[in-house]
Amino acid sequence: LREANLLRANLSDAYLFRADFGLANLSEANLSNADLFHANFLYTDLSGVDLNGATLISTNLRGAILDGAKFKGARLYNTLFINVDISEVKELEEVVHVGPSYIGIDTIYNSKGKIPHKFLMGAGVPESFIECMNSLTGNAFDYYSCFISYSSKDEDFAKRLYADLQTEGVRCWFAPEDLKIGQKIRHGIDEAIKIHDKLLIVLSESSVKSDWVEKEVETAFEKERKENKIVLFPVRLDDTVMDTSIAWAADIRRTRNIGDFKNWKNHTNYKKTFDRLMQDLKADETKATESSSV
């Protein structure tokens, strides 16, 4: 069932012990009263899914999309809510806590602290921590988190960009994509993009003609269509992406502006483009949508 397309599937009352739904699409599926003991939903699309009355004991929800999911009467124990946003989950107050579950700090941040007190208490979160959650999350969402993807030949620029983003309080991670030899590339790309809010991709002569960049752009566009929000933030170090006839590059040129870091070694030029990038990474979806990109 891994990576399966189960959109609107009816799996109500099903016995799904240790079922692996990793990276699958279960959007709007019916899993009401299903036995999901030890099931794996790693990075699964569970938006709008019906989990009313389901058994979610020792169930892995790490990185899953849970917008609009229904949890009324679901039985939880040792359930992993790691790196998810549960602010839009319905009827969390009505779940049945058989025992404590795992609520990640990243989940609290992703949810902007909008998690019912009753749910947190039932999951075993200490009252003292719940009381200070607002102070922990109140200023924690100035910027989205992002993953910087680049060619190893552009590492000097990537390191500078990474350091400056970190200095400004942006949570970001980076890795040269063309060094991922030996990995299952598609899975690695999907995982990186699902973990982080935004994909900041560095386009240059070294990267544009490579195999991985097209896969990353396609994956980012797919996530944008699913979640109806901006994911891909392209920046360029030369004019290669502007001159090429490759289809994905044409899509980028047509749908958004591309941050121009051609003269990144010049402090003034770099700072001007960097400041625009910072504006678009601010955690305001309306502004991000209006400006579309860098």
CSV table of C-alpha atoms in Angstrom, one decimal:
chain,number,residue,atom,x,y,z
A,1,LEU,CA,0.0,0.0,0.0
A,2,ARG,CA,3.0,2.3,0.1
A,3,GLU,CA,2.7,5.3,-2.2
A,4,ALA,CA,-0.7,3.9,-3.3
A,5,ASN,CA,-3.5,6.3,-4.6
A,6,LEU,CA,-6.4,5.6,-2.3
A,7,LEU,CA,-8.2,8.9,-2.8
A,8,ARG,CA,-11.7,8.6,-1.2
A,9,ALA,CA,-11.3,4.9,-0.7
A,10,ASN,CA,-13.7,3.2,1.7
A,11,LEU,CA,-11.7,1.3,4.3
A,12,SER,CA,-14.2,1.6,7.1
A,13,ASP,CA,-14.0,-1.2,9.7
A,14,ALA,CA,-11.0,-2.7,8.0
A,15,TYR,CA,-8.3,-4.6,9.9
A,16,LEU,CA,-5.1,-2.9,8.9
A,17,PHE,CA,-2.6,-4.1,11.5
A,18,ARG,CA,0.9,-3.0,10.6
A,19,ALA,CA,-0.3,-1.7,7.2
A,20,ASP,CA,2.3,0.5,5.5
A,21,PHE,CA,0.7,3.6,3.9
A,22,GLY,CA,3.9,5.6,3.7
A,23,LEU,CA,3.7,8.4,1.1
A,24,ALA,CA,0.3,7.2,0.0
A,25,ASN,CA,-2.7,9.4,-0.9
A,26,LEU,CA,-5.6,8.7,1.4
A,27,SER,CA,-7.2,12.1,1.0
A,28,GLU,CA,-10.9,12.0,2.0
A,29,ALA,CA,-10.7,8.3,2.5
A,30,ASN,CA,-13.1,6.6,5.0
A,31,LEU,CA,-11.1,4.8,7.8
A,32,SER,CA,-13.8,5.1,10.4
A,33,ASN,CA,-13.7,2.3,13.0
A,34,ALA,CA,-10.6,0.8,11.2
A,35,ASP,CA,-8.0,-1.1,13.3
A,36,LEU,CA,-4.8,0.8,12.5
A,37,PHE,CA,-2.7,-0.7,15.3
A,38,HIS,CA,1.0,-0.2,14.4
A,39,ALA,CA,0.0,1.2,11.0
A,40,ASN,CA,2.5,3.5,9.2
A,41,PHE,CA,1.3,6.8,7.7
A,42,LEU,CA,4.8,8.4,7.2
A,43,TYR,CA,4.3,11.5,5.0
A,44,THR,CA,0.9,10.3,4.0
A,45,ASP,CA,-1.8,12.6,2.6
A,46,LEU,CA,-4.6,12.2,5.2
A,47,SER,CA,-6.3,15.5,4.4
A,48,GLY,CA,-10.1,15.2,5.0
A,49,VAL,CA,-9.8,11.5,6.1
A,50,ASP,CA,-12.5,10.1,8.3
A,51,LEU,CA,-10.8,8.5,11.4
A,52,ASN,CA,-13.8,8.6,13.6
A,53,GLY,CA,-13.8,5.6,16.0
A,54,ALA,CA,-10.5,4.3,14.5
A,55,THR,CA,-7.9,2.6,16.6
A,56,LEU,CA,-4.6,4.5,16.3
A,57,ILE,CA,-2.5,2.7,18.9
A,58,SER,CA,1.2,2.8,18.2
A,59,THR,CA,0.3,4.4,14.8
A,60,ASN,CA,3.0,6.5,13.0
A,61,LEU,CA,1.7,9.8,11.8
A,62,ARG,CA,5.1,11.4,11.3
A,63,GLY,CA,5.0,14.1,8.6
A,64,ALA,CA,1.4,13.2,7.5
A,65,ILE,CA,-0.9,15.9,6.1
A,66,LEU,CA,-3.9,16.0,8.5
A,67,ASP,CA,-5.8,19.1,7.4
A,68,GLY,CA,-9.5,18.5,8.0
A,69,ALA,CA,-9.0,15.0,9.3
A,70,LYS,CA,-11.8,13.8,11.6
A,71,PHE,CA,-10.8,12.1,14.9
A,72,LYS,CA,-14.0,11.9,16.9
A,73,GLY,CA,-13.9,8.8,19.1
A,74,ALA,CA,-10.5,7.7,17.8
A,75,ARG,CA,-8.6,5.6,20.3
A,76,LEU,CA,-5.0,6.8,20.8
A,77,TYR,CA,-2.1,5.4,22.7
A,78,ASN,CA,1.6,5.7,21.9
A,79,THR,CA,0.5,7.5,18.7
A,80,LEU,CA,3.2,9.5,17.0
A,81,PHE,CA,2.2,13.1,16.1
A,82,ILE,CA,5.7,14.1,15.0
A,83,ASN,CA,6.3,17.0,12.5
A,84,VAL,CA,2.6,17.4,11.7
A,85,ASP,CA,0.2,20.3,11.8
A,86,ILE,CA,-2.9,19.4,13.8
A,87,SER,CA,-4.4,22.9,14.0
A,88,GLU,CA,-7.0,22.0,11.4
A,89,VAL,CA,-7.9,18.5,12.7
A,90,LYS,CA,-11.5,18.2,13.6
A,91,GLU,CA,-12.8,17.0,17.0
A,92,LEU,CA,-9.5,16.4,18.7
A,93,GLU,CA,-11.2,17.0,22.0
A,94,GLU,CA,-13.4,13.9,21.4
A,95,VAL,CA,-10.6,11.4,21.0
A,96,VAL,CA,-10.2,8.5,23.5
A,97,HIS,CA,-6.8,8.5,25.1
A,98,VAL,CA,-6.0,4.9,26.2
A,99,GLY,CA,-2.6,6.1,27.3
A,100,PRO,CA,0.0,8.9,26.5
A,101,SER,CA,1.1,9.7,22.9
A,102,TYR,CA,4.0,11.5,21.4
A,103,ILE,CA,3.4,15.2,20.5
A,104,GLY,CA,6.6,16.6,18.9
A,105,ILE,CA,7.9,20.1,19.6
A,106,ASP,CA,7.8,20.5,15.8
A,107,THR,CA,4.1,19.7,15.8
A,108,ILE,CA,3.4,22.4,18.4
A,109,TYR,CA,5.3,24.9,16.2
A,110,ASN,CA,3.7,23.7,13.0
A,111,SER,CA,0.3,24.0,14.7
A,112,LYS,CA,1.1,27.5,16.0
A,113,GLY,CA,0.1,26.3,19.4
A,114,LYS,CA,-3.5,25.8,18.2
A,115,ILE,CA,-4.1,22.4,19.8
A,116,PRO,CA,-7.0,21.8,22.2
A,117,HIS,CA,-5.9,21.8,25.9
A,118,LYS,CA,-8.0,18.7,26.5
A,119,PHE,CA,-6.2,16.8,23.8
A,120,LEU,CA,-2.8,17.7,25.1
A,121,MET,CA,-3.6,16.7,28.6
A,122,GLY,CA,-5.0,13.4,27.4
A,123,ALA,CA,-1.8,12.8,25.4
A,124,GLY,CA,0.3,13.2,28.5
A,125,VAL,CA,1.7,16.7,28.0
A,126,PRO,CA,2.5,18.2,31.4
A,127,GLU,CA,0.2,21.1,32.5
A,128,SER,CA,3.2,23.3,33.2
A,129,PHE,CA,4.4,22.9,29.6
A,130,ILE,CA,0.9,23.6,28.2
A,131,GLU,CA,0.7,26.8,30.2
A,132,CYS,CA,3.9,28.1,28.6
A,133,MET,CA,3.1,27.0,25.1
A,134,ASN,CA,1.8,30.4,24.0
A,135,SER,CA,5.1,32.1,25.0
A,136,LEU,CA,7.0,29.4,23.2
A,137,THR,CA,5.0,29.7,20.0
A,138,GLY,CA,4.0,33.4,20.0
A,139,ASN,CA,7.0,34.6,18.1
A,140,ALA,CA,8.1,31.3,16.6
A,141,PHE,CA,6.5,31.7,13.2
A,142,ASP,CA,8.1,34.8,11.8
A,143,TYR,CA,9.4,32.7,8.9
A,144,TYR,CA,8.7,29.4,7.2
A,145,SER,CA,11.3,26.6,7.4
A,146,CYS,CA,13.0,25.8,4.1
A,147,PHE,CA,15.3,23.3,2.5
A,148,ILE,CA,18.0,24.6,0.2
A,149,SER,CA,18.8,22.4,-2.7
A,150,TYR,CA,21.8,23.1,-4.9
A,151,SER,CA,24.7,21.7,-6.9
A,152,SER,CA,27.9,20.9,-5.1
A,153,LYS,CA,29.6,23.3,-7.5
A,154,ASP,CA,27.6,26.2,-6.0
A,155,GLU,CA,28.4,25.3,-2.4
A,156,ASP,CA,30.1,28.6,-1.6
A,157,PHE,CA,26.9,30.5,-2.4
A,158,ALA,CA,24.7,27.9,-0.6
A,159,LYS,CA,26.7,28.1,2.6
A,160,ARG,CA,26.5,31.9,2.6
A,161,LEU,CA,22.8,31.8,2.0
A,162,TYR,CA,22.3,29.2,4.7
A,163,ALA,CA,24.3,31.1,7.2
A,164,ASP,CA,22.4,34.4,6.5
A,165,LEU,CA,19.0,32.7,6.7
A,166,GLN,CA,19.9,31.1,10.0
A,167,THR,CA,21.1,34.5,11.4
A,168,GLU,CA,17.8,36.0,10.5
A,169,GLY,CA,15.9,33.2,12.4
A,170,VAL,CA,14.8,31.1,9.4
A,171,ARG,CA,14.9,27.4,10.2
A,172,CYS,CA,16.7,25.9,7.2
A,173,TRP,CA,18.6,22.8,6.1
A,174,PHE,CA,20.7,22.2,3.0
A,175,ALA,CA,22.4,19.5,1.0
A,176,PRO,CA,23.9,19.2,-2.5
A,177,GLU,CA,21.5,17.2,-4.5
A,178,ASP,CA,24.1,15.7,-6.9
A,179,LEU,CA,25.8,14.0,-4.0
A,180,LYS,CA,22.8,11.8,-3.2
A,181,ILE,CA,24.3,9.0,-5.3
A,182,GLY,CA,23.1,5.6,-4.1
A,183,GLN,CA,19.9,6.9,-2.6
A,184,LYS,CA,16.4,6.3,-4.0
A,185,ILE,CA,16.3,9.8,-5.4
A,186,ARG,CA,12.6,10.3,-5.7
A,187,HIS,CA,11.9,9.1,-2.2
A,188,GLY,CA,14.7,11.4,-0.9
A,189,ILE,CA,13.3,14.4,-2.7
A,190,ASP,CA,9.7,13.7,-1.6
A,191,GLU,CA,10.9,13.3,2.0
A,192,ALA,CA,12.9,16.6,2.1
A,193,ILE,CA,10.1,18.6,0.5
A,194,LYS,CA,7.4,17.1,2.8
A,195,ILE,CA,9.5,17.8,6.0
A,196,HIS,CA,10.0,21.5,5.2
A,197,ASP,CA,7.5,24.2,4.3
A,198,LYS,CA,9.5,25.6,1.4
A,199,LEU,CA,12.0,24.4,-1.2
A,200,LEU,CA,14.6,27.0,-2.0
A,201,ILE,CA,16.3,25.7,-5.2
A,202,VAL,CA,19.5,27.3,-6.5
A,203,LEU,CA,19.5,27.3,-10.3
A,204,SER,CA,22.8,27.6,-12.2
A,205,GLU,CA,24.5,26.1,-15.2
A,206,SER,CA,25.6,23.3,-12.9
A,207,SER,CA,22.2,22.4,-11.6
A,208,VAL,CA,19.7,23.2,-14.5
A,209,LYS,CA,21.1,20.5,-16.8
A,210,SER,CA,21.1,17.8,-14.1
A,211,ASP,CA,18.6,15.1,-13.6
A,212,TRP,CA,17.6,15.9,-10.1
A,213,VAL,CA,16.4,19.4,-10.5
A,214,GLU,CA,13.5,18.5,-12.8
A,215,LYS,CA,12.3,15.9,-10.2
A,216,GLU,CA,12.5,18.5,-7.4
A,217,VAL,CA,10.6,21.1,-9.3
A,218,GLU,CA,7.9,18.6,-10.2
A,219,THR,CA,7.5,17.4,-6.6
A,220,ALA,CA,7.3,21.0,-5.4
A,221,PHE,CA,4.6,21.9,-7.9
A,222,GLU,CA,2.7,18.8,-6.9
A,223,LYS,CA,2.8,19.8,-3.3
A,224,GLU,CA,1.6,23.3,-4.3
A,225,ARG,CA,-1.4,21.8,-6.1
A,226,LYS,CA,-2.3,19.6,-3.2
A,227,GLU,CA,-1.9,22.2,-0.4
A,228,ASN,CA,-2.8,25.3,-2.4
A,229,LYS,CA,0.2,27.3,-1.2
A,230,ILE,CA,3.6,28.4,-2.5
A,231,VAL,CA,6.3,25.8,-1.9
A,232,LEU,CA,9.0,26.5,-4.6
A,233,PHE,CA,11.3,29.5,-4.2
A,234,PRO,CA,13.8,29.5,-7.1
A,235,VAL,CA,16.9,31.7,-7.1
A,236,ARG,CA,19.5,31.8,-9.9
A,237,LEU,CA,23.2,32.4,-10.1
A,238,ASP,CA,23.4,32.9,-13.9
A,239,ASP,CA,21.0,33.1,-16.9
A,240,THR,CA,20.9,29.4,-17.8
A,241,VAL,CA,17.3,28.9,-16.5
A,242,MET,CA,16.2,32.0,-18.4
A,243,ASP,CA,17.7,30.8,-21.8
A,244,THR,CA,16.9,27.1,-21.7
A,245,SER,CA,13.9,25.6,-23.6
A,246,ILE,CA,13.3,22.8,-21.0
A,247,ALA,CA,9.6,22.6,-20.1
A,248,TRP,CA,10.0,22.8,-16.3
A,249,ALA,CA,12.1,25.9,-16.6
A,250,ALA,CA,9.5,27.5,-18.8
A,251,ASP,CA,6.9,26.8,-16.2
A,252,ILE,CA,9.0,28.5,-13.5
A,253,ARG,CA,9.6,31.6,-15.7
A,254,ARG,CA,5.9,31.8,-16.5
A,255,THR,CA,4.6,31.3,-12.9
A,256,ARG,CA,6.9,33.3,-10.8
A,257,ASN,CA,9.9,35.7,-10.5
A,258,ILE,CA,13.3,34.1,-9.9
A,259,GLY,CA,15.6,35.7,-7.3
A,260,ASP,CA,18.6,37.1,-9.2
A,261,PHE,CA,21.8,36.4,-7.3
A,262,LYS,CA,24.0,36.6,-10.3
A,263,ASN,CA,26.2,39.2,-8.6
A,264,TRP,CA,26.0,37.6,-5.2
A,265,LYS,CA,29.7,38.3,-4.4
A,266,ASN,CA,28.8,42.0,-4.5
A,267,HIS,CA,27.5,42.8,-1.0
A,268,THR,CA,25.0,45.5,-2.1
A,269,ASN,CA,23.4,43.4,-4.8
A,270,TYR,CA,23.3,40.3,-2.6
A,271,LYS,CA,21.7,42.2,0.3
A,272,LYS,CA,19.0,43.7,-1.9
A,273,THR,CA,17.9,40.3,-3.3
A,274,PHE,CA,18.3,38.6,0.1
A,275,ASP,CA,16.0,41.1,1.7
A,276,ARG,CA,13.3,40.3,-0.9
A,277,LEU,CA,13.7,36.7,-0.2
A,278,MET,CA,13.3,37.3,3.5
A,279,GLN,CA,10.0,39.1,2.8
A,280,ASP,CA,8.6,36.1,0.9
A,281,LEU,CA,9.7,33.6,3.6
A,282,LYS,CA,7.7,35.4,6.3
A,283,ALA,CA,4.9,33.3,7.7
A,284,ASP,CA,2.1,35.2,6.1
A,285,GLU,CA,0.4,33.0,3.5
A,286,THR,CA,-1.5,35.9,2.0
A,287,LYS,CA,1.6,37.9,1.3
A,288,ALA,CA,3.4,34.8,0.0
A,289,THR,CA,0.6,34.2,-2.4
A,290,GLU,CA,0.5,37.8,-3.6
A,291,SER,CA,4.2,38.0,-4.3
A,292,SER,CA,4.4,34.4,-5.5
A,293,SER,CA,8.2,34.2,-5.0
A,294,VAL,CA,11.4,36.1,-4.6
